[in-house]
Coordinates of C-alpha atoms in Angstrom, one line a residue:
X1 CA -187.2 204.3 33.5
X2 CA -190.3 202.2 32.0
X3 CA -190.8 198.8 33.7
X4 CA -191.1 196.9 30.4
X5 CA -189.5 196.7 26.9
X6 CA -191.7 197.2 23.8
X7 CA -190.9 194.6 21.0
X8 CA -193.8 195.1 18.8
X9 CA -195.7 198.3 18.6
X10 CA -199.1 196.7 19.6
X11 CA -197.6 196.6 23.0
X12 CA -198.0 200.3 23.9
X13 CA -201.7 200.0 23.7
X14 CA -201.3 197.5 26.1
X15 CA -199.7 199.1 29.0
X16 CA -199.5 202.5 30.9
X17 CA -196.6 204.8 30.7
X18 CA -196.2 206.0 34.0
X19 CA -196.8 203.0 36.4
X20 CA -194.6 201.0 38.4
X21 CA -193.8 197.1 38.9
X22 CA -194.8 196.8 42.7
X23 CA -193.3 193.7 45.2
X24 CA -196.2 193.8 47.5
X25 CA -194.7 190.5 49.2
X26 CA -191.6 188.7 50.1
X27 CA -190.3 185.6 51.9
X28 CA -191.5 182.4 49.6
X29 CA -189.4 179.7 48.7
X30 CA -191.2 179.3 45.8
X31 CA -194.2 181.2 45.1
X32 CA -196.8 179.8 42.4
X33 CA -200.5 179.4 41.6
X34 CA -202.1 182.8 42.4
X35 CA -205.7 183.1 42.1
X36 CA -208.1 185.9 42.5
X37 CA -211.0 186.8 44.5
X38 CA -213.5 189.8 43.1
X39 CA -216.0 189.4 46.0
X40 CA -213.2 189.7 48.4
X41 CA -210.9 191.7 46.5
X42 CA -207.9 189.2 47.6
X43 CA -205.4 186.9 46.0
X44 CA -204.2 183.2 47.1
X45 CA -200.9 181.8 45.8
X46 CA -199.4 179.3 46.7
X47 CA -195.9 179.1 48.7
X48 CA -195.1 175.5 47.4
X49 CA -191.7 174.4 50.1
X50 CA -193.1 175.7 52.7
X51 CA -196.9 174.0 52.5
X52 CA -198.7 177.1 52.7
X53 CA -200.8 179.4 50.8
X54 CA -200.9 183.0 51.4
X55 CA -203.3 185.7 51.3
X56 CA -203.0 189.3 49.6
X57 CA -206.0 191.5 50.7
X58 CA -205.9 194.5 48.2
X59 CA -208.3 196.5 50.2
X60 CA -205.6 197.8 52.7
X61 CA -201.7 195.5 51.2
X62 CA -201.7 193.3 54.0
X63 CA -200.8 189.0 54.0
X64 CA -201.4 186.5 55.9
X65 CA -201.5 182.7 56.1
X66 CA -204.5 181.2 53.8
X67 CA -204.1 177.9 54.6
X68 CA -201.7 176.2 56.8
X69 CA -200.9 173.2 56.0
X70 CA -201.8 173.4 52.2
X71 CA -199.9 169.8 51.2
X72 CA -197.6 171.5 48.9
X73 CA -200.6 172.9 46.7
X74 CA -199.1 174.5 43.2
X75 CA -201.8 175.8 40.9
X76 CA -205.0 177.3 41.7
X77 CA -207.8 178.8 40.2
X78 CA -211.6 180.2 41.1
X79 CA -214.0 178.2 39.0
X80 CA -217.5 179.6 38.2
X81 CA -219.4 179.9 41.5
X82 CA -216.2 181.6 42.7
X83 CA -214.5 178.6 44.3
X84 CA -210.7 177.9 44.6
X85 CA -209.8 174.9 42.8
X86 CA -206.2 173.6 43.8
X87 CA -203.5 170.9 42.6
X88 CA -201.6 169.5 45.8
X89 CA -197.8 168.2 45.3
X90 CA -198.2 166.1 48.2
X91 CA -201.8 164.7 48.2
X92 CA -201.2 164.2 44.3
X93 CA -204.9 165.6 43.8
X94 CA -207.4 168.4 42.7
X95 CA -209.1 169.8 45.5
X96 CA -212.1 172.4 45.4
X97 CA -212.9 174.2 48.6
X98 CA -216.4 174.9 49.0
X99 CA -218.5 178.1 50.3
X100 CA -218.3 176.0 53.7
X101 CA -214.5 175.7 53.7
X102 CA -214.8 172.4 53.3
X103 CA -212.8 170.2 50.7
X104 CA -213.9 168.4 48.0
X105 CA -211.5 165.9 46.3
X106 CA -212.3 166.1 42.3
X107 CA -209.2 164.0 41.0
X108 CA -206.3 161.9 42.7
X109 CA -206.4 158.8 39.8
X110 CA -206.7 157.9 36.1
X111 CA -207.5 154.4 35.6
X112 CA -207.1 153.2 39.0
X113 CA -203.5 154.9 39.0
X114 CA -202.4 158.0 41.4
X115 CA -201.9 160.7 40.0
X116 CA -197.9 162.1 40.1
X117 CA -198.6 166.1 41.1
X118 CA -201.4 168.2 39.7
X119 CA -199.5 171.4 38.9
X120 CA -201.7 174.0 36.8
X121 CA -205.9 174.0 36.6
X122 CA -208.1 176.2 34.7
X123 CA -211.6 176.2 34.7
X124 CA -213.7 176.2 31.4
X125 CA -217.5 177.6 30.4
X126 CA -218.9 174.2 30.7
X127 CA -217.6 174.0 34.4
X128 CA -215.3 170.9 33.5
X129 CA -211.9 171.1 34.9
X130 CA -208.9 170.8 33.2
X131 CA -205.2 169.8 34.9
X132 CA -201.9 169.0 34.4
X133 CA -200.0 166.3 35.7
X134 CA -196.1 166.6 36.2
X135 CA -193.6 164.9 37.9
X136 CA -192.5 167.4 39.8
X137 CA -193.8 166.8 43.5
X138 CA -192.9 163.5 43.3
X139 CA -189.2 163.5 41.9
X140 CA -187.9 165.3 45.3
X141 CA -189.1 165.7 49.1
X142 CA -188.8 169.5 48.4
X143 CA -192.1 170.3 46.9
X144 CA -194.1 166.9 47.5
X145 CA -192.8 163.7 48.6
X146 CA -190.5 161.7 46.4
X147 CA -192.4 158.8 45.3
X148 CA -192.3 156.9 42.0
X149 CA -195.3 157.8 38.8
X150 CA -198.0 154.9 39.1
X151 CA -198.9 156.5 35.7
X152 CA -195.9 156.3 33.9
X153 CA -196.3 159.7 32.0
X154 CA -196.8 163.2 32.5
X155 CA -200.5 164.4 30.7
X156 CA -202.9 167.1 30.6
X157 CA -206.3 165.8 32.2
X158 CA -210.0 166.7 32.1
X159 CA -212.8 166.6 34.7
X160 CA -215.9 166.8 33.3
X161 CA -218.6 169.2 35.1
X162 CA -221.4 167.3 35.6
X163 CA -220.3 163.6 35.7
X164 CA -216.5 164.7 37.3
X165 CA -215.6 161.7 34.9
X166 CA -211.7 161.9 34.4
X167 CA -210.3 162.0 30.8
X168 CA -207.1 162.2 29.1
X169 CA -206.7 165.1 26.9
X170 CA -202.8 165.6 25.9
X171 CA -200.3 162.8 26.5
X172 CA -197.7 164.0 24.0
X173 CA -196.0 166.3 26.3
X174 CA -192.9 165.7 28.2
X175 CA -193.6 167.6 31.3
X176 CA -197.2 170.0 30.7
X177 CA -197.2 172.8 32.9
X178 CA -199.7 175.9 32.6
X179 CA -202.7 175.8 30.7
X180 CA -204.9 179.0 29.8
X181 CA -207.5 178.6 27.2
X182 CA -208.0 181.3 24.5
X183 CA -211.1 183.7 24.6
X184 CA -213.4 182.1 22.7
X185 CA -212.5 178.5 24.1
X186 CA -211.0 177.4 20.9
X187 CA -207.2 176.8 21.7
X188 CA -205.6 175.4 24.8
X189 CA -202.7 176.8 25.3
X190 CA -199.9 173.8 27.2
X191 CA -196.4 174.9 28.3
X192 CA -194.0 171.8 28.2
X193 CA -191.3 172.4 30.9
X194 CA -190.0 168.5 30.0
X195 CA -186.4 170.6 29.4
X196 CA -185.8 169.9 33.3
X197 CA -185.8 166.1 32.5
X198 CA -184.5 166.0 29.0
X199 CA -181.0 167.8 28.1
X200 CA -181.5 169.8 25.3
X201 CA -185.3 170.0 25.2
X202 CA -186.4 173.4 24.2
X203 CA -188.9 175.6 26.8
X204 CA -192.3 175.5 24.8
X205 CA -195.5 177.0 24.5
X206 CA -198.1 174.6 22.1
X207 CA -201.6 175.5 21.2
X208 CA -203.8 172.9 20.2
X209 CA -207.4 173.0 18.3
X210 CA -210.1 172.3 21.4
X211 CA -212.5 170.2 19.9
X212 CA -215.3 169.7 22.2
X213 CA -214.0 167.6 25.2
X214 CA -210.9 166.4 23.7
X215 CA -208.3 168.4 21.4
X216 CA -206.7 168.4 17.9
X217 CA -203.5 168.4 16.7
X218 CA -200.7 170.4 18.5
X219 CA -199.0 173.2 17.0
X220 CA -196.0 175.3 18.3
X221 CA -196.5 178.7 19.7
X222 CA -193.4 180.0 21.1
X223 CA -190.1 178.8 22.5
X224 CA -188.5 180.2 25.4
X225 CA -185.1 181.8 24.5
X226 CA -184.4 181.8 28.3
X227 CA -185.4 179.4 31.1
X228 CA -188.3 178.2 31.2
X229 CA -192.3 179.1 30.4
X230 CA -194.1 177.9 33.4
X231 CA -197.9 179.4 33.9
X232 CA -199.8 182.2 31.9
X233 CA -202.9 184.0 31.5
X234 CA -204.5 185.6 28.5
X235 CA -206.5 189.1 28.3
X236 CA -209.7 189.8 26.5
X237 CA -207.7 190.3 23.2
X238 CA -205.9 187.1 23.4
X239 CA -202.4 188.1 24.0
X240 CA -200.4 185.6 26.5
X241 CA -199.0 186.8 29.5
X242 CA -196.9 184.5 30.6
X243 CA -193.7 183.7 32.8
X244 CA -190.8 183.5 30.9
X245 CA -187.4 182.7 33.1
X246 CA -186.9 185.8 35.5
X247 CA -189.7 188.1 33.3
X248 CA -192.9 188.0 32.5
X249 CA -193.5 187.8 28.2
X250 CA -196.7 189.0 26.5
X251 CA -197.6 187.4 23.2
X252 CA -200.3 188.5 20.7
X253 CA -202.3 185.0 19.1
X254 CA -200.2 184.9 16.1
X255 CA -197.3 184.4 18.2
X256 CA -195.5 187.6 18.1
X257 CA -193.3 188.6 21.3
X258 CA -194.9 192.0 21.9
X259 CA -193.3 193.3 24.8
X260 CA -191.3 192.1 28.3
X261 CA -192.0 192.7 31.8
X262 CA -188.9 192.4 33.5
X263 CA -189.0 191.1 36.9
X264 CA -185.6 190.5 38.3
X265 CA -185.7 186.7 39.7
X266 CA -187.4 183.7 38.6
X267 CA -190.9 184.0 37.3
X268 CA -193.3 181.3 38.3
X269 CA -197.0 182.5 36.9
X270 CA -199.3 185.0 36.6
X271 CA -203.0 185.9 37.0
X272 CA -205.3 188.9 36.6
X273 CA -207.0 191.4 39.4
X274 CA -208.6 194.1 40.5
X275 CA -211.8 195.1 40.3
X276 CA -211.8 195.7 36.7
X277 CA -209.3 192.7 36.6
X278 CA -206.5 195.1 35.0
X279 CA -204.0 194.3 37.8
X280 CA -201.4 191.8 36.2
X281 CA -200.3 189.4 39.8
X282 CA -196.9 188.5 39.1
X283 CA -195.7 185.2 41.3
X284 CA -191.5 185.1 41.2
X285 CA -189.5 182.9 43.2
X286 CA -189.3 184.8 46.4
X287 CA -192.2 187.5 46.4
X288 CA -195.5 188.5 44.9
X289 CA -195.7 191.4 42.7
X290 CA -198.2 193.4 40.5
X291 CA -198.5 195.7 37.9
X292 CA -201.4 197.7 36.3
X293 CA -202.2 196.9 32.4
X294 CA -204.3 199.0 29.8
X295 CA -206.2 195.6 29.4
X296 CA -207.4 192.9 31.6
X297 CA -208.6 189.5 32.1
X298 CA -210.2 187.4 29.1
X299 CA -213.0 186.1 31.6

């Protein structure tokens, strides 16, 4: 039995016949954020609930404890000197952690206002940082610490790479989420998971014109016909992979659902690996899984 569905014949070129989804990991709460090392050959994630992050070490399949206590970090990502950038739940900030191991803190406010919880972060050519800012480590004690917004509003920000001034970038979103630019830089891609907080909100992907350091107009690129997108990555062509309630979707950049990668519990987000970054990491609820791809990581 194959472990996808092909919607659209451009998905066969995409994946390889005879593999098989592997669960290399169980035992999260929630598992989110993964990020991947070439120089190492590992992967971070992040196990929100339970304030860690772990650590998959391709080179022989073992995991162990990155970090302990990680203050409820969500997202990460490896910016490009290959450091991990992280959004904390609890801390309500963007952390980078140096060659050292030490931490640098890159954003906690906008306009002299906490932040609520960075969630998702990815990391563009120009080194500037981009984030988005939820509610959701701060409307429980589950994955954060309950606490009112300061802000008001849940927006997409931007840290620029050699000033680290903070800017706004999207503030028409009800909840952003993941964020993965296209190839060539010229669309940002912004799930809106704001169906948690408002009945009857539709599960949405929008891709909006990047124009310089800010953004153009937003335009729909897929709804969710079942729970929720949350993070994604794209692949040198341009097709989204991204989580898509308990699989993982692939999209080409016209929008068309291509093919599924059925996963079996709640998908959180995704990332590529290996050392020709073919190796799709697949975070769901409980456990980390992978599977190999006939294409691979956009950078």
């Amino acid at each position: 039995m194959l472990p996808y569905v092909v919607h659209d014949s451009r998905f066969e070129r995409l994946v390889i016949g005879h593999v098989n989804l592997e669960k290399l990991f169980t035992g999260c709460r929630w598992a989110e954020g993964p990020a991947y090392f070439p120089a190492g050959r590992y992967l971070v994630w992040s196990d929100i609930p339970n304030n860690r992050m772990m650590r998959f070490d391709e080179t022989d399949g073992s995991v162990s404890v990155f970090r302990s206590p990680s203050f409820n970090s969500n997202g990460n990502t490896t910016d490009r000197q290959g450091r991990l950038v992280s959004c904390e739940h609890f801390m309500r900030r963007v952390t980078r952690t140096e060659h050292d191991g030490s931490i640098t803190v890159l954003a906690d406010a906008f306009e002299g206002r906490r932040l609520n919880s960075p969630n998702d972060v990815v990391v563009k050519s120009d080194n500037s940082i981009w984030f988005s800012d939820p509610t959701y480590g701060i409307d429980s004690d589950y994955e954060g610490q309950q606490s009112p917004s300061e802000i008001g509003a849940s927006n997409v920000y931007r840290i620029d790479g050699a000033t680290g001034a903070i800017t706004r970038v999207v503030s028409d979103r009800v909840q952003p989420n993941g964020l993965a630019f296209s190839p060539d830089e010229t669309r940002l891609y912004v799930a809106d998971t704001g169906a948690t907080h408002v009945r009857g909100l539709p599960p949405t992907i929008w891709s909006y014109d990047v124009k310089g350091q800010t953004l153009g107009e937003a335009s729909l690129f897929a709804t969710c016909p079942d729970g929720l997108y949350d993070g994604f990555r794209v692949d040198i062509h341009g097709n989204i992979w991204t989580s898509a309630g308990r699989s993982v979707f692939c999209y080409a950049p016209d929008g068309t659902h291509l093919g599924t990668v059925p996963i079996g519990e709640i998908v959180a987000n995704v990332c590529f690996g290996g050392p020709r970054r073919n190796r799709l990491y697949i975070c769901g609820q409980t456990s980390l899984y992978s599977i190999y791809l006939n294409t691979r990581a956009a950078v």
